[in-house]
Coordinates of N, CA and C and ligand atoms in Angstrom, one line a residue:
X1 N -25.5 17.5 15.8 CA -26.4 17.5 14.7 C -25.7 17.1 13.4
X2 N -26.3 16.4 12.8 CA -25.4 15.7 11.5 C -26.2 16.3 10.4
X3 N -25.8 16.7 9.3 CA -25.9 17.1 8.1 C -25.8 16.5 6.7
X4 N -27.1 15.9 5.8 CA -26.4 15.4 5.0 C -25.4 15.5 4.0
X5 N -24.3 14.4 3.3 CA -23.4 15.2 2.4 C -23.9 13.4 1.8
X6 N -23.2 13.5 0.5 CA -22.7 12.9 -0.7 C -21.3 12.2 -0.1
X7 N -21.0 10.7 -0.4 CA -20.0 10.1 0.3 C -19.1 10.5 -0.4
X8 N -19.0 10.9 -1.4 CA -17.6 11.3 -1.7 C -17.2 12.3 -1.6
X9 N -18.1 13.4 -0.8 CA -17.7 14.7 -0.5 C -17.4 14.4 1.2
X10 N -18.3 13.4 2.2 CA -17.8 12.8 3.3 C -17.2 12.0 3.8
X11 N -16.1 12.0 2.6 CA -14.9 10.9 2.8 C -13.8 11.2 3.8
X12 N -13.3 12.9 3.3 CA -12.7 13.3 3.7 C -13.0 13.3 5.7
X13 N -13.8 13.2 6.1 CA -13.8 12.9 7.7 C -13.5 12.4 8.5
X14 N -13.2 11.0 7.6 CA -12.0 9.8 8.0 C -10.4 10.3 8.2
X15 N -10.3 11.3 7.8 CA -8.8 11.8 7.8 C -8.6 12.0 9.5
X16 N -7.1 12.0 10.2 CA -6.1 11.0 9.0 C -6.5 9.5 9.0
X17 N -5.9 9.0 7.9 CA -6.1 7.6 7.7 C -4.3 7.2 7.5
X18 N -4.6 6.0 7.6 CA -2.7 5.4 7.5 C -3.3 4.8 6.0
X19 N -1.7 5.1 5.7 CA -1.1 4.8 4.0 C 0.0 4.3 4.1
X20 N -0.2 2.9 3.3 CA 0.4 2.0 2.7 C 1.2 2.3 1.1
X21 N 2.5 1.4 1.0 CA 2.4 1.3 -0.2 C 2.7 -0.2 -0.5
X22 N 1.7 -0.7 -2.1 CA 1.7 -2.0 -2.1 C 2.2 -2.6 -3.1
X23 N 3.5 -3.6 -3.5 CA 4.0 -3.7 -4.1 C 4.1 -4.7 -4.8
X24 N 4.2 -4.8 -6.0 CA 3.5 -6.3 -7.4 C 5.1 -6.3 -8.2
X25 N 5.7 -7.4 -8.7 CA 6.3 -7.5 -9.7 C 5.4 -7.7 -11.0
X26 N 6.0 -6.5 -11.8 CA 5.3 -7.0 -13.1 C 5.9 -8.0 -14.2
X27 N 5.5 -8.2 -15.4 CA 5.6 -8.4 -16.4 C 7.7 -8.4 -17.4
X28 N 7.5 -7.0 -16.6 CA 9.0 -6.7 -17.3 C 10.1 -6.8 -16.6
X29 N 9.6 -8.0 -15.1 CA 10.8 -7.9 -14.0 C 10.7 -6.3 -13.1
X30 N 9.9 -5.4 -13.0 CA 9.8 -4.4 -12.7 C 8.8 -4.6 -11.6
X31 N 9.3 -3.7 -9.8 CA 8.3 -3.9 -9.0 C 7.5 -2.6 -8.7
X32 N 6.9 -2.6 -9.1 CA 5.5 -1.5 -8.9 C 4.9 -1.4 -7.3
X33 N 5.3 -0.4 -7.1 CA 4.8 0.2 -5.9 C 3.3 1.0 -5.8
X34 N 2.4 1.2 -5.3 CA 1.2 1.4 -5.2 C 0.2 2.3 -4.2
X35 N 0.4 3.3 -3.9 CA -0.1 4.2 -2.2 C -1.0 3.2 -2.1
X36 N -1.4 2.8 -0.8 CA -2.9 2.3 -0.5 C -3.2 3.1 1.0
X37 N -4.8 3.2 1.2 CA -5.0 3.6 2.4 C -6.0 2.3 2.6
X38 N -6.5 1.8 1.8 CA -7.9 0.8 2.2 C -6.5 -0.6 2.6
X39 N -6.2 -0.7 3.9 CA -5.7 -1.9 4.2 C -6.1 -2.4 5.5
X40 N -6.2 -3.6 6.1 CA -6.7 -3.6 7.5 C -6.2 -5.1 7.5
X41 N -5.6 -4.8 8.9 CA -5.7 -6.6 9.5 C -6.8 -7.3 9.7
X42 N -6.7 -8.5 9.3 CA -8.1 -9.2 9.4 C -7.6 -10.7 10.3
X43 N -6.6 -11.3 10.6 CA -6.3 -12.3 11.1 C -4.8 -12.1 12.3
X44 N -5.2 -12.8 13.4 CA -3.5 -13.3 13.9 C -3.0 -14.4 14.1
X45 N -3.7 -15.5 13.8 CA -3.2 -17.3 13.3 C -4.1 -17.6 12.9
X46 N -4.3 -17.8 11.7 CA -2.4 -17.2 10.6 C -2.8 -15.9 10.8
X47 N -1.9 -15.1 10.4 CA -1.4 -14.1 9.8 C -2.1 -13.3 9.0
X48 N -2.9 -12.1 8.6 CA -3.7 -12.0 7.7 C -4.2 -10.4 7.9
X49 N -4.4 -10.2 5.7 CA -4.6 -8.9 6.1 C -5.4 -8.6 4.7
X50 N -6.3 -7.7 4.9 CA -6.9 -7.2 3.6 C -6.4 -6.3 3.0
X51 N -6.8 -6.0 1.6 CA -6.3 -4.3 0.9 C -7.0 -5.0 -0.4
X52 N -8.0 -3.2 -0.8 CA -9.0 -3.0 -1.8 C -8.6 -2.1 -2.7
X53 N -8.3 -3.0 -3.7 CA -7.9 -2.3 -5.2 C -8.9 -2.0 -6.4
X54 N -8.5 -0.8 -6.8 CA -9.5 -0.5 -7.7 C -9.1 -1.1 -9.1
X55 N -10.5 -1.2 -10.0 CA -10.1 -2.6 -11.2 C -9.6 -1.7 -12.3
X56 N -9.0 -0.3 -12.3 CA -8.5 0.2 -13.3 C -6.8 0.0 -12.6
X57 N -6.4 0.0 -11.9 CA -4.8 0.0 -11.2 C -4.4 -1.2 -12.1
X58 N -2.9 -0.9 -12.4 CA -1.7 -1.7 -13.0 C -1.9 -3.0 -11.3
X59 N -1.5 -2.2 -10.6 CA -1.3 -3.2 -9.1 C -2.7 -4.4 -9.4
X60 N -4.1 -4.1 -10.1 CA -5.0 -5.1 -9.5 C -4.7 -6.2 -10.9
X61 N -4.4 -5.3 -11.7 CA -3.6 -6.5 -12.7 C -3.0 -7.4 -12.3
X62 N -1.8 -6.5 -11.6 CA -0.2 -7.5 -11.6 C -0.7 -8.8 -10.6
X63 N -1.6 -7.8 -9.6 CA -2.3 -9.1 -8.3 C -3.0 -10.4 -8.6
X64 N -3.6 -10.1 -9.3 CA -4.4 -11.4 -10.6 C -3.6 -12.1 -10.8
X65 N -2.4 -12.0 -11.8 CA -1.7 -12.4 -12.5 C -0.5 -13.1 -11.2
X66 N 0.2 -12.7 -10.7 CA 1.0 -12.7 -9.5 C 0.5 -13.0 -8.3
X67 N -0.4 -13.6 -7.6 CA -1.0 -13.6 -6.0 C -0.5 -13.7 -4.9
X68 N 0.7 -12.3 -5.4 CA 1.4 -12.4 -4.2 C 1.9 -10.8 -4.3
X69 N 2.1 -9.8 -3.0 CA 2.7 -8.8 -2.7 C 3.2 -8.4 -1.9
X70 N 3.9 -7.2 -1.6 CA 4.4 -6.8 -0.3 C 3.6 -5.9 0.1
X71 N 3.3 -5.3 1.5 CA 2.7 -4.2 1.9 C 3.7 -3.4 2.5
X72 N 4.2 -2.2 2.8 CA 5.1 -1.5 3.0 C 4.6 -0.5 3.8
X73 N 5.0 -0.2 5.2 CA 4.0 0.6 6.6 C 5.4 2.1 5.9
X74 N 5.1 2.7 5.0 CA 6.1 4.1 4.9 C 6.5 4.9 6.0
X75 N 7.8 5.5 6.1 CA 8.0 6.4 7.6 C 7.6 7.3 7.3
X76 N 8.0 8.7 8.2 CA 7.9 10.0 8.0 C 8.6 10.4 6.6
X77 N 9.9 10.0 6.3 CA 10.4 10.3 5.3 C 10.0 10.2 4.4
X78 N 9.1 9.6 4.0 CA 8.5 8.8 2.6 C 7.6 9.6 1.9
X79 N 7.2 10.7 2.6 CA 5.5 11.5 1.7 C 5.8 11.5 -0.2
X80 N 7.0 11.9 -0.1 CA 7.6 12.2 -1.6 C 6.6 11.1 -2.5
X81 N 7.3 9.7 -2.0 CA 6.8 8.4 -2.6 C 5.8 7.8 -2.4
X82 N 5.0 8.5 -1.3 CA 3.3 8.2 -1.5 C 2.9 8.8 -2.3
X83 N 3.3 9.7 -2.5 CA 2.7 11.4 -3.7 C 2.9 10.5 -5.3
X84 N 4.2 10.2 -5.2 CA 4.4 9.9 -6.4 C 3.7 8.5 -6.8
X85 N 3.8 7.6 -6.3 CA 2.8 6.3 -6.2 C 2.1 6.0 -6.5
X86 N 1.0 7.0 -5.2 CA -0.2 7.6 -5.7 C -1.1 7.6 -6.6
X87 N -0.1 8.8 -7.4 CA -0.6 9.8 -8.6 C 0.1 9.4 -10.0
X88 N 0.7 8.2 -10.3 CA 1.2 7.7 -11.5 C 0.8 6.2 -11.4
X89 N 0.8 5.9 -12.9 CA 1.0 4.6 -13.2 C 1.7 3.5 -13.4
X90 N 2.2 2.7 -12.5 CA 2.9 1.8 -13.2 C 3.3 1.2 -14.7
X91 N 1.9 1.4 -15.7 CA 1.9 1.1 -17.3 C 2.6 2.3 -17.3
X92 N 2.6 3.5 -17.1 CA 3.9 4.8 -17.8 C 5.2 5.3 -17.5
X93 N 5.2 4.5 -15.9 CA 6.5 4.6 -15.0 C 6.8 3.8 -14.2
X94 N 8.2 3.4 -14.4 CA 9.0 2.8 -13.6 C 9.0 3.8 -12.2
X95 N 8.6 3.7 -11.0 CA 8.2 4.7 -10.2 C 9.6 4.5 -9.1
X96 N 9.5 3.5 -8.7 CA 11.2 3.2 -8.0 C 12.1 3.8 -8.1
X97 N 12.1 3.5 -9.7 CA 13.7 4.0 -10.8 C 13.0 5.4 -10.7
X98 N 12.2 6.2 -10.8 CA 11.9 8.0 -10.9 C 12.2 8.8 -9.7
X99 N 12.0 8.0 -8.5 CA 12.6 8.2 -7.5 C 13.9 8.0 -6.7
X100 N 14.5 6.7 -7.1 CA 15.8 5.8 -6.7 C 15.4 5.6 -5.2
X101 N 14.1 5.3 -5.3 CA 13.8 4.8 -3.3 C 14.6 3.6 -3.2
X102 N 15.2 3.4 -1.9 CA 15.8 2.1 -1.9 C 15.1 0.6 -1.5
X103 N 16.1 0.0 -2.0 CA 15.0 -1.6 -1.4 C 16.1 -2.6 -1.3
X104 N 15.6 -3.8 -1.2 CA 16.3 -4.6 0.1 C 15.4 -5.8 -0.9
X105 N 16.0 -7.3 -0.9 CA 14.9 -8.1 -1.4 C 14.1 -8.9 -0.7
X106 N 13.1 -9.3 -0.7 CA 11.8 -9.8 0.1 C 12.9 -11.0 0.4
X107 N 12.4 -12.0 1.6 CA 13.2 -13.0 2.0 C 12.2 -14.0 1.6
X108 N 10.8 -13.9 1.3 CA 10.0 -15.6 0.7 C 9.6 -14.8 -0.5
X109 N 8.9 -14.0 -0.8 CA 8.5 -14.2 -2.5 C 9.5 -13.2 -2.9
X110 N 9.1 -13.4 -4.4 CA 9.9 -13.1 -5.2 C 9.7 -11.3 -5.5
X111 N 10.1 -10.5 -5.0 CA 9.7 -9.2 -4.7 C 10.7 -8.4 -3.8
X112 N 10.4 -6.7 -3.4 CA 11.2 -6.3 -2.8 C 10.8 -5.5 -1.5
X113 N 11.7 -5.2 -0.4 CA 11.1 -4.5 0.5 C 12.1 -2.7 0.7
X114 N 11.1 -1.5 0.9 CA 11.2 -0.8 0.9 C 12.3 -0.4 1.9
X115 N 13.5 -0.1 1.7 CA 14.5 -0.2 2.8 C 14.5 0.8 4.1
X116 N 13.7 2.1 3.5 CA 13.5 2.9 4.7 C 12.2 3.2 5.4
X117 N 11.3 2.0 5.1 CA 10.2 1.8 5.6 C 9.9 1.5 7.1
X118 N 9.2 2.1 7.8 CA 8.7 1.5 9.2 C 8.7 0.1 9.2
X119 N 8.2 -0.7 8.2 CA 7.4 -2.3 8.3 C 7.4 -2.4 6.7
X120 N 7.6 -4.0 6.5 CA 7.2 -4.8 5.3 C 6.5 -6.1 5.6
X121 N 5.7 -6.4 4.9 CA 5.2 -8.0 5.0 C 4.8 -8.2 3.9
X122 N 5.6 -9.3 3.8 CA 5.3 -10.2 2.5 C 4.1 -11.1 2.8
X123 N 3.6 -10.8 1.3 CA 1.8 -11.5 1.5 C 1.3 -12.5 0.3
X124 N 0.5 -13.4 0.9 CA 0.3 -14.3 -0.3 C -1.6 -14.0 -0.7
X125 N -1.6 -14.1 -1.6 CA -3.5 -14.2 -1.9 C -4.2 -15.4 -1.3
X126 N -4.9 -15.3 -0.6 CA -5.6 -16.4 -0.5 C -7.5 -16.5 -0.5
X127 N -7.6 -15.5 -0.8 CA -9.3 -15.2 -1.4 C -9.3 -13.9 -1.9
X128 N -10.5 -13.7 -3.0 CA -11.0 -12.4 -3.3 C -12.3 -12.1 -3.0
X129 N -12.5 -11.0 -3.4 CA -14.4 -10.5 -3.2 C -14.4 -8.8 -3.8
X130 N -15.3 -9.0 -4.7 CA -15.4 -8.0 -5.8 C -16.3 -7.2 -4.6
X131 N -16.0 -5.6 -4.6 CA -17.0 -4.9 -3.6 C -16.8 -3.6 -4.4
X132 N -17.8 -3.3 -5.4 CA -17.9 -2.0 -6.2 C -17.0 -2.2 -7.2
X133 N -16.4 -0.9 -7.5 CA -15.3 -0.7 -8.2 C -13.9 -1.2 -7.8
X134 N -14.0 -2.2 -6.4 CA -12.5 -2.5 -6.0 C -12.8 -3.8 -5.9
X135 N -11.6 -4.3 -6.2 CA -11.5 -5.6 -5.2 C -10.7 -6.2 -4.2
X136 N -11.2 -6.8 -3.0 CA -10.6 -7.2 -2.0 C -9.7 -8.3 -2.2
X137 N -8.7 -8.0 -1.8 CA -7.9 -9.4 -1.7 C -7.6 -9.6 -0.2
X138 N -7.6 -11.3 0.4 CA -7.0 -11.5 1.8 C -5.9 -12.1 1.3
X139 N -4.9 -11.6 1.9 CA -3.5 -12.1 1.9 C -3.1 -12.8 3.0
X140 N -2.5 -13.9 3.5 CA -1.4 -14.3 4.6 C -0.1 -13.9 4.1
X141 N -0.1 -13.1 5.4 CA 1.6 -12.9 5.9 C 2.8 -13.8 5.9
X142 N 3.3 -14.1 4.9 CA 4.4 -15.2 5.2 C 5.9 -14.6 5.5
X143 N 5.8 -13.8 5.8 CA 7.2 -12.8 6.4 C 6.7 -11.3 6.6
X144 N 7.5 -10.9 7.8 CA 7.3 -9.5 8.5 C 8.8 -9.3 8.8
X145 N 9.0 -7.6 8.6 CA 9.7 -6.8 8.4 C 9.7 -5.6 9.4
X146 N 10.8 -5.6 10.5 CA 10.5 -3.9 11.1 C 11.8 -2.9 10.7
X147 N 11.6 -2.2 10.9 CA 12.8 -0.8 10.9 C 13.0 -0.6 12.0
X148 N 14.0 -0.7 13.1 CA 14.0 -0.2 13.9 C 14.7 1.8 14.4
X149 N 15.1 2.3 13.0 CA 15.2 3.3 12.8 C 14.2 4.3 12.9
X150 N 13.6 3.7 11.7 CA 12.0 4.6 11.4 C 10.9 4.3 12.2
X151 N 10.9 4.8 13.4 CA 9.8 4.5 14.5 C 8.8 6.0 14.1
X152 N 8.7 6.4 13.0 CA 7.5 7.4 12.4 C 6.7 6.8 11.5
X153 N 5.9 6.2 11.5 CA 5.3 5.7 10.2 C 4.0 7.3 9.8
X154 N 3.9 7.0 8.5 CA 3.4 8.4 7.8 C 1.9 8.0 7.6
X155 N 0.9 9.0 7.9 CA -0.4 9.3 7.9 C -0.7 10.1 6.8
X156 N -2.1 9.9 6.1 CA -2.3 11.3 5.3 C -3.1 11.7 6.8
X157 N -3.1 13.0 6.1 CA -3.9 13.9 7.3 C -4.8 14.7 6.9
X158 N -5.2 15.0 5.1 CA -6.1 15.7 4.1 C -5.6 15.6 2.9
X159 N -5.4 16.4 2.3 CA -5.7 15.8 0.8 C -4.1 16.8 0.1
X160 N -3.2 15.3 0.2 CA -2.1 15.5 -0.5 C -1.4 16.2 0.9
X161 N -1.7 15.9 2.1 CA -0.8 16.5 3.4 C -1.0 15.5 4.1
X162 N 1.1 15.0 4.5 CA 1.5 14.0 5.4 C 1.8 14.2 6.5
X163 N 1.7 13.2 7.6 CA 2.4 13.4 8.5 C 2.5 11.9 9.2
X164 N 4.0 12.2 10.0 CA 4.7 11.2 11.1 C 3.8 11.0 12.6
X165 N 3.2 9.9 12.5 CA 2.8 9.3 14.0 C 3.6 8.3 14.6
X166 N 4.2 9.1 15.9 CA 4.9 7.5 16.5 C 4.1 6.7 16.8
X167 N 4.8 5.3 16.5 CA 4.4 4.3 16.8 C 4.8 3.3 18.2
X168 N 4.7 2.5 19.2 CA 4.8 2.0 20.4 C 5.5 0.6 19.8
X169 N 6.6 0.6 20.0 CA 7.6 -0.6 19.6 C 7.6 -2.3 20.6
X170 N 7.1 -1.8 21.4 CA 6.8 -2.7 22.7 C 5.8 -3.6 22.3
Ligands
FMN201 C1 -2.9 8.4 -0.1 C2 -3.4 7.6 -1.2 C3 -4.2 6.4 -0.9 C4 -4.7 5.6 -1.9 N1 -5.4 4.4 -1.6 C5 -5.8 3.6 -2.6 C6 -6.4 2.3 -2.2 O1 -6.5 1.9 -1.0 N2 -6.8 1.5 -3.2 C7 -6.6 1.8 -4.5 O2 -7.0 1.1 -5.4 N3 -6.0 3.0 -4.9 C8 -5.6 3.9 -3.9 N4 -5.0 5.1 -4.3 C9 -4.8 5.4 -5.7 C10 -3.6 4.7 -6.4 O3 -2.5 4.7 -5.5 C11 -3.3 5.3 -7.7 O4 -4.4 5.2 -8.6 C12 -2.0 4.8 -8.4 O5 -1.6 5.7 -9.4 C13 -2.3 3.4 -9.1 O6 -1.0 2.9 -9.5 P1 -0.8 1.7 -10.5 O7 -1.6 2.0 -11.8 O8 0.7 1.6 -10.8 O9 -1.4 0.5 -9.8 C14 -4.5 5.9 -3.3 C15 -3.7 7.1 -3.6 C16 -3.2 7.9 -2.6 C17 -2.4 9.1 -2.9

């Protein structure tokens, strides 16, 4: 039996959901990191993947401006830096430098990859589509990145609680 709710009170039912973080060079030479959970493959030749940004985020700025990012699959170790991400802004923090996460530099765009990340792919824009308060962008993948260390990539599981799901390397 189903019961009505209010979608933003039955959001939470989707939990867990996998989180991303998404990353823009800005303005000041600075790469802005981003939590995302709204990401999904949409292509495999080419290469291709969505993520829905809301039109207040520094990230849907830098995206405009730059149509190009990295996506970053975070491991188990990382909750710290989805937290922080998350819940700050890019306009009032250098979020990288607050944390000293490490990074590695992208091998095609001009950007960086999260060094203790499960997965990075570097992504280029190639369409948008305004849907509410977010907007979609489709990106092609023009480089991919694994860790073969961090075989946990990190899940939210409720609200502000992470956790490690293995992943199948094969
Ligand atoms: C687990 C988690 C998932 C999130 N998913 C998204 C998302 O998919 N799209 C989005 O626009 N914001 C999402 N957010 C919110 C942004 O990460 C947050 O507003 C951030 O502070 C924006 O940073 P910026 O202003 O530097 O771009 C998420 C936050 C958390 C903690």
């Amino acid at each position: 039996m189903q019961t009505a709710k209010p979608y933003r009170e039955s959001r939470s039912a989707k939990y867990p959901e996998s989180v991303h973080i998404i990353i823009v060079k800005d303005g000041k030479g600075r790469y802005n990191p981003m939590s995302a959970s709204w990401v999904m493959f949409t292509s495999i030749e080419p290469a291709m993947i969505a993520i829905s940004v809301g039109f207040e985020r520094y990230t849907y700025e830098l995206i405009e401006k730059q149509g190009e990012f990295v996506i970053s699959i975070p491991s188990e170790t990382m909750a710290r830096e989805v937290d922080c991400f998350g819940s700050n802004s890019g306009r009032d923090l250098d979020k990288l430098k607050e944390l000293g996460t490490a990074t590695e530099p992208a091998a095609v765009i001009d950007n960086v990859l999260l060094s203790d990340a499960s997965a990075n792919y570097e992504c280029r824009v190639t369409a948008s589509l305004k849907t509410g308060d977010h907007m979609i962008f489709a990106a092609e993948i023009v480089a991919s990145h694994i860790n073969a260390e961090a075989i946990q990539r990190l899940f939210v599981l409720g609200s502000k609680q992470y956790g490690g799901v293995k992943f199948d390397q094969d």
